[in-house]
Amino acid sequence: MLNYEKIAAYFANLYKKEQMQVFKFGGASIKDAEAVRNMSEILKRFPDEKIIIVVSAMGKTTNALEEILHLRLKGLSTETAIQNLFQYHASLISSLFDKNESKILQLLENLFEDLKIKLSELNKSRYDESYDSIISFGEMISSTILLGFLQKEAFSISKVDAKDCIRTDNSFRDALVNWGKTKETIKKSIQHEFNQNQLVITQGFLGGTQEGKITTLGREGSDFTAAIFAYCTNAKAVTIWKDVPGILNGDPKKIKDAILYQELSYQEAAEMTYYGASVIHPKTIKPLAIASIPMHVRSFYEPEKGGTIIHDCKIIHEIPCIIIKEKQSLITFKLTDFTFITEALISKIFEALNRHHIKINMMQNTAISFSICVNDDLHRLDQLMNELKDDFSIFYNKGLELVTIKNFDESLISRMTENKEIYLEQRTRKNYQVVVKNEV
Ligand code: ASP
Ligand code: MG
């Protein structure tokens, strides 16, 4: 097992080389003026480094933009919600900049004008495309404010727009990366920026199609953006700055006595993200593993601490690991005409799932029913159920949780299911999974 000194030495060694590295700052790490100042303090710890900084939207901005979009689609007034979101960013600007620096506030006003125009032009029949055109404002705003602030702090920094660097297809809301094109563009633009500056900032979560339309990579996708930039520039490391000390064997906000993993193999980390460990986006690990780029998950509150290193190692942990995936729906497709669930019927369900970009988190069948646990995504699930309603009676439960325990034991199972209603349960030799509802 590594200890903190060894981890620090490992990274100090990496940081010495001339190669660039990638830092990702998520929403919580830039949620207010104090957090933004802390981000700048962290950057000061790496004075001679070339760093690509990937930023999320500030605080809960992405959720607020989703809310604005849904109000608009329902034909309700968006004015108050827009005003609140504007005010949140404007007051952040007023704490970070002097009164006479009105330039950043002007840029914010321009972005909100664009947002209002985009909202007025929405095409209701193209929900996914509309979603990306609105939700992307969160990262456009945060990168603009942070660029201004870091320049004011005398960093040598410039910005590239992720939509011009990360080329995707047009599967809006879950866009697929064209790796060849993306590598070409990123290499060129990053090289150009680093010829003039020490730091480059860009937006997480966003990409762009060949026609110049903005796309998003899936919720919480900024980690993936960091991995894309690292892969395409052959960076020496990626660091994800979080509000937790690293990767633990359970979410410390929900489980007491959680233990920090000092190192994890790519394999084990990828498996944890699959089950819903929200600490890293599921698509992040693969590009890093292919290029053998280590990823460091560490605390922005305690930047001197070691955190977790995900890299090429052979360690397999035997301690239990609890992963809770919230906002789950359980859908059961049932036959009521005395026939059974056949492969042909299952493939019909799978084809529809694939068409609507819905991922299965758990599934089970009986003679006459097929059940899937999926993320709550009303829009996609509505389309799915509509399409299959002539073949099945469909039952739908929302607001559930999927709990996965790797290396489970019976006492942990009782603890995690206490006072909960069990909807679906499965176990293998090492893994236990259950779909539950909190009893009220
Ligand atoms: N802002 C986006 C989201 O909240 C992407 C991210 O934070 O990684 O989903
Ligand atoms: Mg976020």
GROMACS .gro file of C-alpha atoms and ligand atoms in nm:
model
  450
    1MET     CA    1   0.000   0.000   0.000
    2LEU     CA    2   0.121   0.353  -0.075
    3ASN     CA    3   0.129   0.615   0.195
    4TYR     CA    4   0.080   0.989   0.155
    5GLU     CA    5   0.452   1.066   0.131
    6LYS     CA    6   0.496   0.814  -0.146
    7ILE     CA    7   0.194   0.954  -0.329
    8ALA     CA    8   0.326   1.308  -0.294
    9ALA     CA    9   0.667   1.197  -0.420
   10TYR     CA   10   0.507   1.014  -0.711
   11PHE     CA   11   0.328   1.329  -0.822
   12ALA     CA   12   0.616   1.564  -0.747
   13ASN     CA   13   0.815   1.351  -0.985
   14LEU     CA   14   0.550   1.367  -1.254
   15TYR     CA   15   0.510   1.740  -1.211
   16LYS     CA   16   0.879   1.802  -1.279
   17LYS     CA   17   0.861   1.693  -1.640
   18GLU     CA   18   0.794   1.946  -1.913
   19GLN     CA   19   0.476   1.771  -2.029
   20MET     CA   20   0.143   1.943  -1.968
   21GLN     CA   21  -0.124   1.823  -1.731
   22VAL     CA   22  -0.499   1.865  -1.697
   23PHE     CA   23  -0.691   1.996  -1.395
   24LYS     CA   24  -1.067   1.969  -1.365
   25PHE     CA   25  -1.265   2.192  -1.132
   26GLY     CA   26  -1.626   2.083  -1.080
   27GLY     CA   27  -1.928   2.295  -0.990
   28ALA     CA   28  -1.872   2.277  -0.612
   29SER     CA   29  -1.511   2.394  -0.641
   30ILE     CA   30  -1.619   2.721  -0.807
   31LYS     CA   31  -1.960   2.773  -0.646
   32ASP     CA   32  -1.887   3.109  -0.480
   33ALA     CA   33  -1.623   3.382  -0.461
   34GLU     CA   34  -1.435   3.208  -0.181
   35ALA     CA   35  -1.419   2.884  -0.379
   36VAL     CA   36  -1.293   3.068  -0.688
   37ARG     CA   37  -1.017   3.233  -0.480
   38ASN     CA   38  -0.928   2.890  -0.345
   39MET     CA   39  -0.901   2.762  -0.703
   40SER     CA   40  -0.657   3.040  -0.780
   41GLU     CA   41  -0.453   2.949  -0.467
   42ILE     CA   42  -0.435   2.589  -0.586
   43LEU     CA   43  -0.304   2.701  -0.924
   44LYS     CA   44  -0.035   2.908  -0.751
   45ARG     CA   45   0.103   2.584  -0.609
   46PHE     CA   46   0.208   2.484  -0.962
   47PRO     CA   47   0.395   2.792  -1.082
   48ASP     CA   48   0.595   2.644  -1.367
   49GLU     CA   49   0.342   2.398  -1.498
   50LYS     CA   50   0.158   2.403  -1.827
   51ILE     CA   51  -0.199   2.326  -1.726
   52ILE     CA   52  -0.521   2.280  -1.920
   53ILE     CA   53  -0.801   2.382  -1.684
   54VAL     CA   54  -1.140   2.223  -1.748
   55VAL     CA   55  -1.430   2.387  -1.566
   56SER     CA   56  -1.791   2.292  -1.497
   57ALA     CA   57  -2.079   2.530  -1.453
   58MET     CA   58  -2.072   2.710  -1.118
   59GLY     CA   59  -2.257   2.549  -0.826
   60LYS     CA   60  -2.598   2.420  -0.928
   61THR     CA   61  -2.620   2.622  -1.251
   62THR     CA   62  -2.680   2.319  -1.477
   63ASN     CA   63  -2.985   2.217  -1.272
   64ALA     CA   64  -3.113   2.576  -1.281
   65LEU     CA   65  -3.078   2.583  -1.661
   66GLU     CA   66  -3.266   2.253  -1.688
   67GLU     CA   67  -3.542   2.410  -1.483
   68ILE     CA   68  -3.552   2.716  -1.710
   69LEU     CA   69  -3.572   2.492  -2.018
   70HIS     CA   70  -3.860   2.290  -1.870
   71LEU     CA   71  -4.053   2.603  -1.773
   72ARG     CA   72  -4.015   2.730  -2.126
   73LEU     CA   73  -4.125   2.398  -2.279
   74LYS     CA   74  -4.432   2.399  -2.057
   75GLY     CA   75  -4.510   2.752  -2.176
   76LEU     CA   76  -4.458   2.900  -1.826
   77SER     CA   77  -4.270   3.218  -1.741
   78THR     CA   78  -3.893   3.184  -1.716
   79GLU     CA   79  -3.830   3.542  -1.607
   80THR     CA   80  -3.776   3.488  -1.232
   81ALA     CA   81  -3.560   3.179  -1.282
   82ILE     CA   82  -3.342   3.362  -1.536
   83GLN     CA   83  -3.317   3.666  -1.310
   84ASN     CA   84  -3.210   3.448  -1.013
   85LEU     CA   85  -2.943   3.275  -1.218
   86PHE     CA   86  -2.817   3.608  -1.350
   87GLN     CA   87  -2.810   3.751  -1.000
   88TYR     CA   88  -2.614   3.454  -0.866
   89HIS     CA   89  -2.338   3.509  -1.123
   90ALA     CA   90  -2.351   3.889  -1.100
   91SER     CA   91  -2.298   3.884  -0.724
   92LEU     CA   92  -2.008   3.642  -0.768
   93ILE     CA   93  -1.857   3.890  -1.015
   94SER     CA   94  -1.907   4.181  -0.776
   95SER     CA   95  -1.719   3.994  -0.500
   96LEU     CA   96  -1.435   3.894  -0.731
   97PHE     CA   97  -1.378   4.214  -0.927
   98ASP     CA   98  -1.345   4.583  -0.844
   99LYS     CA   99  -1.636   4.810  -0.924
  100ASN     CA  100  -1.456   4.973  -1.216
  101GLU     CA  101  -1.402   4.637  -1.389
  102SER     CA  102  -1.736   4.635  -1.563
  103LYS     CA  103  -1.609   4.435  -1.861
  104ILE     CA  104  -1.689   4.096  -1.708
  105LEU     CA  105  -2.037   4.204  -1.604
  106GLN     CA  106  -2.094   4.322  -1.961
  107LEU     CA  107  -1.985   3.980  -2.091
  108LEU     CA  108  -2.228   3.815  -1.848
  109GLU     CA  109  -2.509   4.040  -1.971
  110ASN     CA  110  -2.428   3.947  -2.331
  111LEU     CA  111  -2.437   3.574  -2.248
  112PHE     CA  112  -2.777   3.612  -2.081
  113GLU     CA  113  -2.906   3.805  -2.384
  114ASP     CA  114  -2.795   3.512  -2.603
  115LEU     CA  115  -2.962   3.269  -2.362
  116LYS     CA  116  -3.293   3.456  -2.392
  117ILE     CA  117  -3.268   3.458  -2.771
  118LYS     CA  118  -3.196   3.081  -2.775
  119LEU     CA  119  -3.495   3.022  -2.545
  120SER     CA  120  -3.723   3.219  -2.773
  121GLU     CA  121  -3.608   3.021  -3.075
  122LEU     CA  122  -3.652   2.675  -2.918
  123ASN     CA  123  -3.775   2.397  -3.136
  124LYS     CA  124  -3.999   2.185  -2.913
  125SER     CA  125  -3.993   1.890  -3.150
  126ARG     CA  126  -3.614   1.863  -3.113
  127TYR     CA  127  -3.585   1.833  -2.735
  128ASP     CA  128  -3.229   1.696  -2.715
  129GLU     CA  129  -3.086   1.960  -2.947
  130SER     CA  130  -3.271   2.237  -2.763
  131TYR     CA  131  -3.144   2.098  -2.432
  132ASP     CA  132  -2.781   2.128  -2.541
  133SER     CA  133  -2.822   2.476  -2.682
  134ILE     CA  134  -2.955   2.600  -2.343
  135ILE     CA  135  -2.773   2.387  -2.086
  136SER     CA  136  -2.432   2.471  -2.238
  137PHE     CA  137  -2.461   2.829  -2.108
  138GLY     CA  138  -2.350   2.716  -1.761
  139GLU     CA  139  -1.997   2.634  -1.875
  140MET     CA  140  -1.984   2.930  -2.117
  141ILE     CA  141  -2.055   3.160  -1.825
  142SER     CA  142  -1.819   2.997  -1.574
  143SER     CA  143  -1.525   2.988  -1.817
  144THR     CA  144  -1.576   3.356  -1.903
  145ILE     CA  145  -1.579   3.468  -1.538
  146LEU     CA  146  -1.286   3.245  -1.440
  147LEU     CA  147  -1.072   3.356  -1.735
  148GLY     CA  148  -1.129   3.719  -1.631
  149PHE     CA  149  -1.052   3.649  -1.268
  150LEU     CA  150  -0.736   3.444  -1.331
  151GLN     CA  151  -0.609   3.712  -1.570
  152LYS     CA  152  -0.668   3.969  -1.299
  153GLU     CA  153  -0.470   3.746  -1.062
  154ALA     CA  154  -0.181   3.780  -1.309
  155PHE     CA  155  -0.181   3.426  -1.442
  156SER     CA  156  -0.067   3.392  -1.800
  157ILE     CA  157  -0.384   3.231  -1.932
  158SER     CA  158  -0.606   3.213  -2.239
  159LYS     CA  159  -0.928   3.031  -2.329
  160VAL     CA  160  -1.024   2.782  -2.596
  161ASP     CA  161  -1.386   2.688  -2.660
  162ALA     CA  162  -1.453   2.318  -2.616
  163LYS     CA  163  -1.718   2.329  -2.886
  164ASP     CA  164  -1.445   2.408  -3.140
  165CYS     CA  165  -1.204   2.146  -3.003
  166ILE     CA  166  -1.415   1.840  -2.922
  167ARG     CA  167  -1.580   1.721  -3.241
  168THR     CA  168  -1.886   1.503  -3.181
  169ASP     CA  169  -2.167   1.345  -3.376
  170ASN     CA  170  -2.515   1.491  -3.339
  171SER     CA  171  -2.650   1.259  -3.069
  172PHE     CA  172  -2.738   1.559  -2.859
  173ARG     CA  173  -2.728   1.520  -2.476
  174ASP     CA  174  -2.501   1.216  -2.505
  175ALA     CA  175  -2.277   1.301  -2.795
  176LEU     CA  176  -2.013   1.060  -2.924
  177VAL     CA  177  -1.661   1.192  -2.973
  178ASN     CA  178  -1.491   1.176  -3.311
  179TRP     CA  179  -1.147   1.096  -3.170
  180GLY     CA  180  -0.948   1.147  -3.490
  181LYS     CA  181  -1.080   1.496  -3.561
  182THR     CA  182  -1.074   1.591  -3.192
  183LYS     CA  183  -0.711   1.492  -3.147
  184GLU     CA  184  -0.610   1.688  -3.452
  185THR     CA  185  -0.793   2.003  -3.342
  186ILE     CA  186  -0.693   1.989  -2.977
  187LYS     CA  187  -0.326   1.937  -3.055
  188LYS     CA  188  -0.323   2.233  -3.289
  189SER     CA  189  -0.515   2.476  -3.068
  190ILE     CA  190  -0.348   2.378  -2.740
  191GLN     CA  191  -0.001   2.403  -2.892
  192HIS     CA  192  -0.086   2.746  -3.023
  193GLU     CA  193  -0.211   2.866  -2.681
  194PHE     CA  194   0.081   2.721  -2.487
  195ASN     CA  195   0.323   2.902  -2.715
  196GLN     CA  196   0.191   3.220  -2.561
  197ASN     CA  197   0.056   3.128  -2.218
  198GLN     CA  198   0.118   2.903  -1.921
  199LEU     CA  199  -0.245   2.806  -1.861
  200VAL     CA  200  -0.538   2.735  -2.091
  201ILE     CA  201  -0.895   2.725  -1.967
  202THR     CA  202  -1.181   2.547  -2.142
  203GLN     CA  203  -1.538   2.433  -2.076
  204GLY     CA  204  -1.613   2.084  -1.952
  205PHE     CA  205  -1.915   1.887  -2.074
  206LEU     CA  206  -1.940   2.057  -2.417
  207GLY     CA  207  -1.859   1.957  -2.771
  208GLY     CA  208  -1.961   2.065  -3.119
  209THR     CA  209  -2.080   1.902  -3.441
  210GLN     CA  210  -1.920   1.950  -3.779
  211GLU     CA  211  -2.195   2.203  -3.859
  212GLY     CA  212  -2.098   2.406  -3.551
  213LYS     CA  213  -2.392   2.305  -3.331
  214ILE     CA  214  -2.321   2.275  -2.961
  215THR     CA  215  -2.352   1.930  -2.799
  216THR     CA  216  -2.312   1.792  -2.446
  217LEU     CA  217  -2.141   1.473  -2.336
  218GLY     CA  218  -2.390   1.355  -2.069
  219ARG     CA  219  -2.455   1.498  -1.719
  220GLU     CA  220  -2.143   1.538  -1.507
  221GLY     CA  221  -1.942   1.501  -1.826
  222SER     CA  222  -1.663   1.747  -1.741
  223ASP     CA  223  -1.446   1.468  -1.604
  224PHE     CA  224  -1.469   1.306  -1.944
  225THR     CA  225  -1.366   1.637  -2.107
  226ALA     CA  226  -1.055   1.638  -1.887
  227ALA     CA  227  -0.974   1.285  -2.004
  228ILE     CA  228  -1.030   1.381  -2.369
  229PHE     CA  229  -0.787   1.675  -2.344
  230ALA     CA  230  -0.534   1.459  -2.158
  231TYR     CA  231  -0.555   1.179  -2.413
  232CYS     CA  232  -0.527   1.414  -2.711
  233THR     CA  233  -0.227   1.605  -2.572
  234ASN     CA  234  -0.058   1.303  -2.415
  235ALA     CA  235  -0.067   1.483  -2.080
  236LYS     CA  236   0.132   1.343  -1.788
  237ALA     CA  237  -0.162   1.340  -1.546
  238VAL     CA  238  -0.521   1.447  -1.484
  239THR     CA  239  -0.626   1.589  -1.149
  240ILE     CA  240  -0.991   1.610  -1.050
  241TRP     CA  241  -1.031   1.862  -0.764
  242LYS     CA  242  -1.329   1.755  -0.551
  243ASP     CA  243  -1.512   1.837  -0.230
  244VAL     CA  244  -1.422   1.490  -0.098
  245PRO     CA  245  -1.073   1.369   0.002
  246GLY     CA  246  -1.053   1.127  -0.294
  247ILE     CA  247  -1.239   0.808  -0.382
  248LEU     CA  248  -1.383   0.633  -0.080
  249ASN     CA  249  -1.555   0.298  -0.035
  250GLY     CA  250  -1.885   0.484   0.016
  251ASP     CA  251  -2.014   0.838  -0.028
  252PRO     CA  252  -1.892   1.014   0.291
  253LYS     CA  253  -2.204   1.234   0.281
  254LYS     CA  254  -2.418   0.924   0.329
  255ILE     CA  255  -2.199   0.665   0.495
  256LYS     CA  256  -1.997   0.723   0.805
  257ASP     CA  257  -1.652   0.562   0.849
  258ALA     CA  258  -1.590   0.560   0.474
  259ILE     CA  259  -1.233   0.458   0.388
  260LEU     CA  260  -1.016   0.635   0.129
  261TYR     CA  261  -0.858   0.428  -0.149
  262GLN     CA  262  -0.503   0.551  -0.192
  263GLU     CA  263  -0.476   0.380  -0.527
  264LEU     CA  264  -0.713   0.207  -0.766
  265SER     CA  265  -0.657   0.024  -1.090
  266TYR     CA  266  -0.826   0.163  -1.402
  267GLN     CA  267  -1.035  -0.155  -1.407
  268GLU     CA  268  -1.167  -0.120  -1.055
  269ALA     CA  269  -1.231   0.254  -1.095
  270ALA     CA  270  -1.422   0.196  -1.419
  271GLU     CA  271  -1.637  -0.070  -1.254
  272MET     CA  272  -1.724   0.167  -0.970
  273THR     CA  273  -1.832   0.439  -1.212
  274TYR     CA  274  -2.050   0.186  -1.394
  275TYR     CA  275  -2.244   0.114  -1.076
  276GLY     CA  276  -2.295   0.486  -1.025
  277ALA     CA  277  -2.005   0.615  -0.814
  278SER     CA  278  -2.075   0.981  -0.883
  279VAL     CA  279  -1.719   1.081  -0.805
  280ILE     CA  280  -1.612   1.027  -1.168
  281HIS     CA  281  -1.806   1.019  -1.494
  282PRO     CA  282  -1.821   0.663  -1.641
  283LYS     CA  283  -1.659   0.754  -1.975
  284THR     CA  284  -1.352   0.907  -1.812
  285ILE     CA  285  -1.136   0.606  -1.741
  286LYS     CA  286  -1.107   0.442  -2.083
  287PRO     CA  287  -0.907   0.710  -2.268
  288LEU     CA  288  -0.675   0.746  -1.968
  289ALA     CA  289  -0.620   0.371  -1.940
  290ILE     CA  290  -0.545   0.343  -2.312
  291ALA     CA  291  -0.279   0.614  -2.287
  292SER     CA  292  -0.158   0.506  -1.938
  293ILE     CA  293  -0.224   0.854  -1.798
  294PRO     CA  294  -0.268   0.853  -1.419
  295MET     CA  295  -0.565   1.029  -1.268
  296HIS     CA  296  -0.550   1.193  -0.931
  297VAL     CA  297  -0.870   1.263  -0.734
  298ARG     CA  298  -0.800   1.505  -0.451
  299SER     CA  299  -0.962   1.758  -0.222
  300PHE     CA  300  -0.973   2.125  -0.308
  301TYR     CA  301  -1.020   2.198   0.062
  302GLU     CA  302  -0.700   2.013   0.155
  303PRO     CA  303  -0.478   2.033  -0.153
  304GLU     CA  304  -0.174   1.923   0.047
  305LYS     CA  305  -0.328   1.578   0.104
  306GLY     CA  306  -0.267   1.281  -0.120
  307GLY     CA  307  -0.610   1.178  -0.243
  308THR     CA  308  -0.654   0.876  -0.471
  309ILE     CA  309  -0.442   0.777  -0.768
  310ILE     CA  310  -0.603   0.575  -1.045
  311HIS     CA  311  -0.334   0.415  -1.255
  312ASP     CA  312  -0.190   0.094  -1.395
  313CYS     CA  313  -0.172  -0.123  -1.084
  314LYS     CA  314  -0.268  -0.475  -0.993
  315ILE     CA  315  -0.434  -0.407  -0.658
  316ILE     CA  316  -0.778  -0.563  -0.608
  317HIS     CA  317  -0.952  -0.437  -0.295
  318GLU     CA  318  -1.139  -0.681  -0.076
  319ILE     CA  319  -1.310  -0.429   0.151
  320PRO     CA  320  -1.681  -0.367   0.088
  321CYS     CA  321  -1.768  -0.077  -0.139
  322ILE     CA  322  -2.113   0.083  -0.133
  323ILE     CA  323  -2.242   0.276  -0.431
  324ILE     CA  324  -2.579   0.450  -0.424
  325LYS     CA  325  -2.730   0.566  -0.750
  326GLU     CA  326  -3.019   0.803  -0.695
  327LYS     CA  327  -3.303   0.917  -0.922
  328GLN     CA  328  -3.382   0.572  -1.058
  329SER     CA  329  -3.696   0.441  -1.226
  330LEU     CA  330  -3.814   0.084  -1.247
  331ILE     CA  331  -4.011  -0.008  -1.557
  332THR     CA  332  -4.184  -0.345  -1.589
  333PHE     CA  333  -4.309  -0.468  -1.925
  334LYS     CA  334  -4.577  -0.728  -1.866
  335LEU     CA  335  -4.767  -0.970  -2.090
  336THR     CA  336  -5.130  -1.027  -2.009
  337ASP     CA  337  -5.235  -1.262  -2.290
  338PHE     CA  338  -5.098  -1.595  -2.151
  339THR     CA  339  -4.782  -1.579  -2.365
  340PHE     CA  340  -4.427  -1.566  -2.229
  341ILE     CA  341  -4.137  -1.323  -2.251
  342THR     CA  342  -3.946  -1.441  -2.562
  343GLU     CA  343  -3.612  -1.339  -2.710
  344ALA     CA  344  -3.800  -1.162  -2.988
  345LEU     CA  345  -3.989  -0.949  -2.735
  346ILE     CA  346  -3.674  -0.877  -2.535
  347SER     CA  347  -3.496  -0.766  -2.849
  348LYS     CA  348  -3.785  -0.533  -2.926
  349ILE     CA  349  -3.736  -0.370  -2.585
  350PHE     CA  350  -3.359  -0.347  -2.634
  351GLU     CA  351  -3.392  -0.191  -2.978
  352ALA     CA  352  -3.619   0.077  -2.836
  353LEU     CA  353  -3.379   0.138  -2.545
  354ASN     CA  354  -3.090   0.177  -2.785
  355ARG     CA  355  -3.284   0.414  -3.011
  356HIS     CA  356  -3.367   0.642  -2.719
  357HIS     CA  357  -3.017   0.629  -2.562
  358ILE     CA  358  -3.144   0.474  -2.239
  359LYS     CA  359  -2.893   0.272  -2.038
  360ILE     CA  360  -2.998  -0.021  -1.824
  361ASN     CA  361  -2.857  -0.016  -1.471
  362MET     CA  362  -3.012  -0.349  -1.367
  363MET     CA  363  -3.259  -0.594  -1.525
  364GLN     CA  364  -3.457  -0.908  -1.442
  365ASN     CA  365  -3.727  -1.121  -1.600
  366THR     CA  366  -4.000  -1.361  -1.497
  367ALA     CA  367  -4.212  -1.581  -1.725
  368ILE     CA  368  -4.440  -1.295  -1.818
  369SER     CA  369  -4.251  -0.978  -1.731
  370PHE     CA  370  -3.927  -0.795  -1.800
  371SER     CA  371  -3.807  -0.525  -1.559
  372ILE     CA  372  -3.538  -0.263  -1.605
  373CYS     CA  373  -3.391  -0.011  -1.365
  374VAL     CA  374  -3.287   0.305  -1.550
  375ASN     CA  375  -3.206   0.669  -1.474
  376ASP     CA  376  -3.511   0.894  -1.422
  377ASP     CA  377  -3.527   1.082  -1.749
  378LEU     CA  378  -3.889   1.157  -1.801
  379HIS     CA  379  -3.853   1.274  -2.156
  380ARG     CA  380  -3.671   0.964  -2.282
  381LEU     CA  381  -3.878   0.721  -2.075
  382ASP     CA  382  -4.203   0.872  -2.204
  383GLN     CA  383  -4.090   0.813  -2.560
  384LEU     CA  384  -3.988   0.456  -2.479
  385MET     CA  385  -4.313   0.365  -2.308
  386ASN     CA  386  -4.515   0.524  -2.582
  387GLU     CA  387  -4.338   0.313  -2.838
  388LEU     CA  388  -4.390  -0.016  -2.650
  389LYS     CA  389  -4.737   0.038  -2.511
  390ASP     CA  390  -4.909  -0.174  -2.776
  391ASP     CA  391  -4.696  -0.480  -2.697
  392PHE     CA  392  -4.699  -0.473  -2.316
  393SER     CA  393  -4.879  -0.353  -2.008
  394ILE     CA  394  -4.624  -0.115  -1.863
  395PHE     CA  395  -4.575  -0.042  -1.490
  396TYR     CA  396  -4.360   0.248  -1.385
  397ASN     CA  397  -4.212   0.347  -1.047
  398LYS     CA  398  -3.994   0.655  -1.005
  399GLY     CA  399  -3.792   0.817  -0.727
  400LEU     CA  400  -3.599   0.499  -0.641
  401GLU     CA  401  -3.238   0.425  -0.549
  402LEU     CA  402  -3.010   0.154  -0.683
  403VAL     CA  403  -2.770   0.034  -0.414
  404THR     CA  404  -2.469  -0.176  -0.514
  405ILE     CA  405  -2.244  -0.340  -0.256
  406LYS     CA  406  -1.921  -0.488  -0.387
  407ASN     CA  407  -1.770  -0.746  -0.150
  408PHE     CA  408  -2.093  -0.748   0.051
  409ASP     CA  409  -2.167  -0.913   0.383
  410GLU     CA  410  -2.508  -0.982   0.537
  411SER     CA  411  -2.483  -0.713   0.805
  412LEU     CA  412  -2.414  -0.447   0.543
  413ILE     CA  413  -2.714  -0.562   0.341
  414SER     CA  414  -2.942  -0.529   0.643
  415ARG     CA  415  -2.797  -0.188   0.720
  416MET     CA  416  -2.845  -0.059   0.368
  417THR     CA  417  -3.200  -0.192   0.328
  418GLU     CA  418  -3.328  -0.100   0.674
  419ASN     CA  419  -3.652   0.103   0.657
  420LYS     CA  420  -3.657   0.068   0.281
  421GLU     CA  421  -3.905  -0.095   0.052
  422ILE     CA  422  -3.732  -0.346  -0.177
  423TYR     CA  423  -3.841  -0.346  -0.543
  424LEU     CA  424  -3.579  -0.569  -0.705
  425GLU     CA  425  -3.284  -0.764  -0.567
  426GLN     CA  426  -2.991  -0.956  -0.716
  427ARG     CA  427  -2.670  -1.110  -0.592
  428THR     CA  428  -2.364  -1.280  -0.734
  429ARG     CA  429  -2.079  -1.424  -0.532
  430LYS     CA  430  -1.924  -1.081  -0.468
  431ASN     CA  431  -2.185  -0.823  -0.567
  432TYR     CA  432  -2.522  -0.738  -0.420
  433GLN     CA  433  -2.764  -0.499  -0.591
  434VAL     CA  434  -3.101  -0.377  -0.478
  435VAL     CA  435  -3.354  -0.123  -0.601
  436VAL     CA  436  -3.521   0.045  -0.305
  437LYS     CA  437  -3.754   0.325  -0.205
  438ASN     CA  438  -3.708   0.516   0.118
  439GLU     CA  439  -4.011   0.452   0.335
  440VAL     CA  440  -4.188   0.770   0.437
  441ASP     N1  441  -2.220   2.105  -1.550
  441ASP     C1  442  -2.247   1.974  -1.599
  441ASP     C2  443  -2.337   1.899  -1.502
  441ASP     O1  444  -2.362   1.947  -1.392
  441ASP     C3  445  -2.122   1.896  -1.625
  441ASP     C4  446  -2.036   1.870  -1.504
  441ASP     O2  447  -2.050   1.934  -1.401
  441ASP     O3  448  -1.949   1.784  -1.513
  441ASP     O4  449  -2.383   1.792  -1.536
  442MG      MG  450  -2.137   1.934  -1.195
   0.00000   0.00000   0.00000
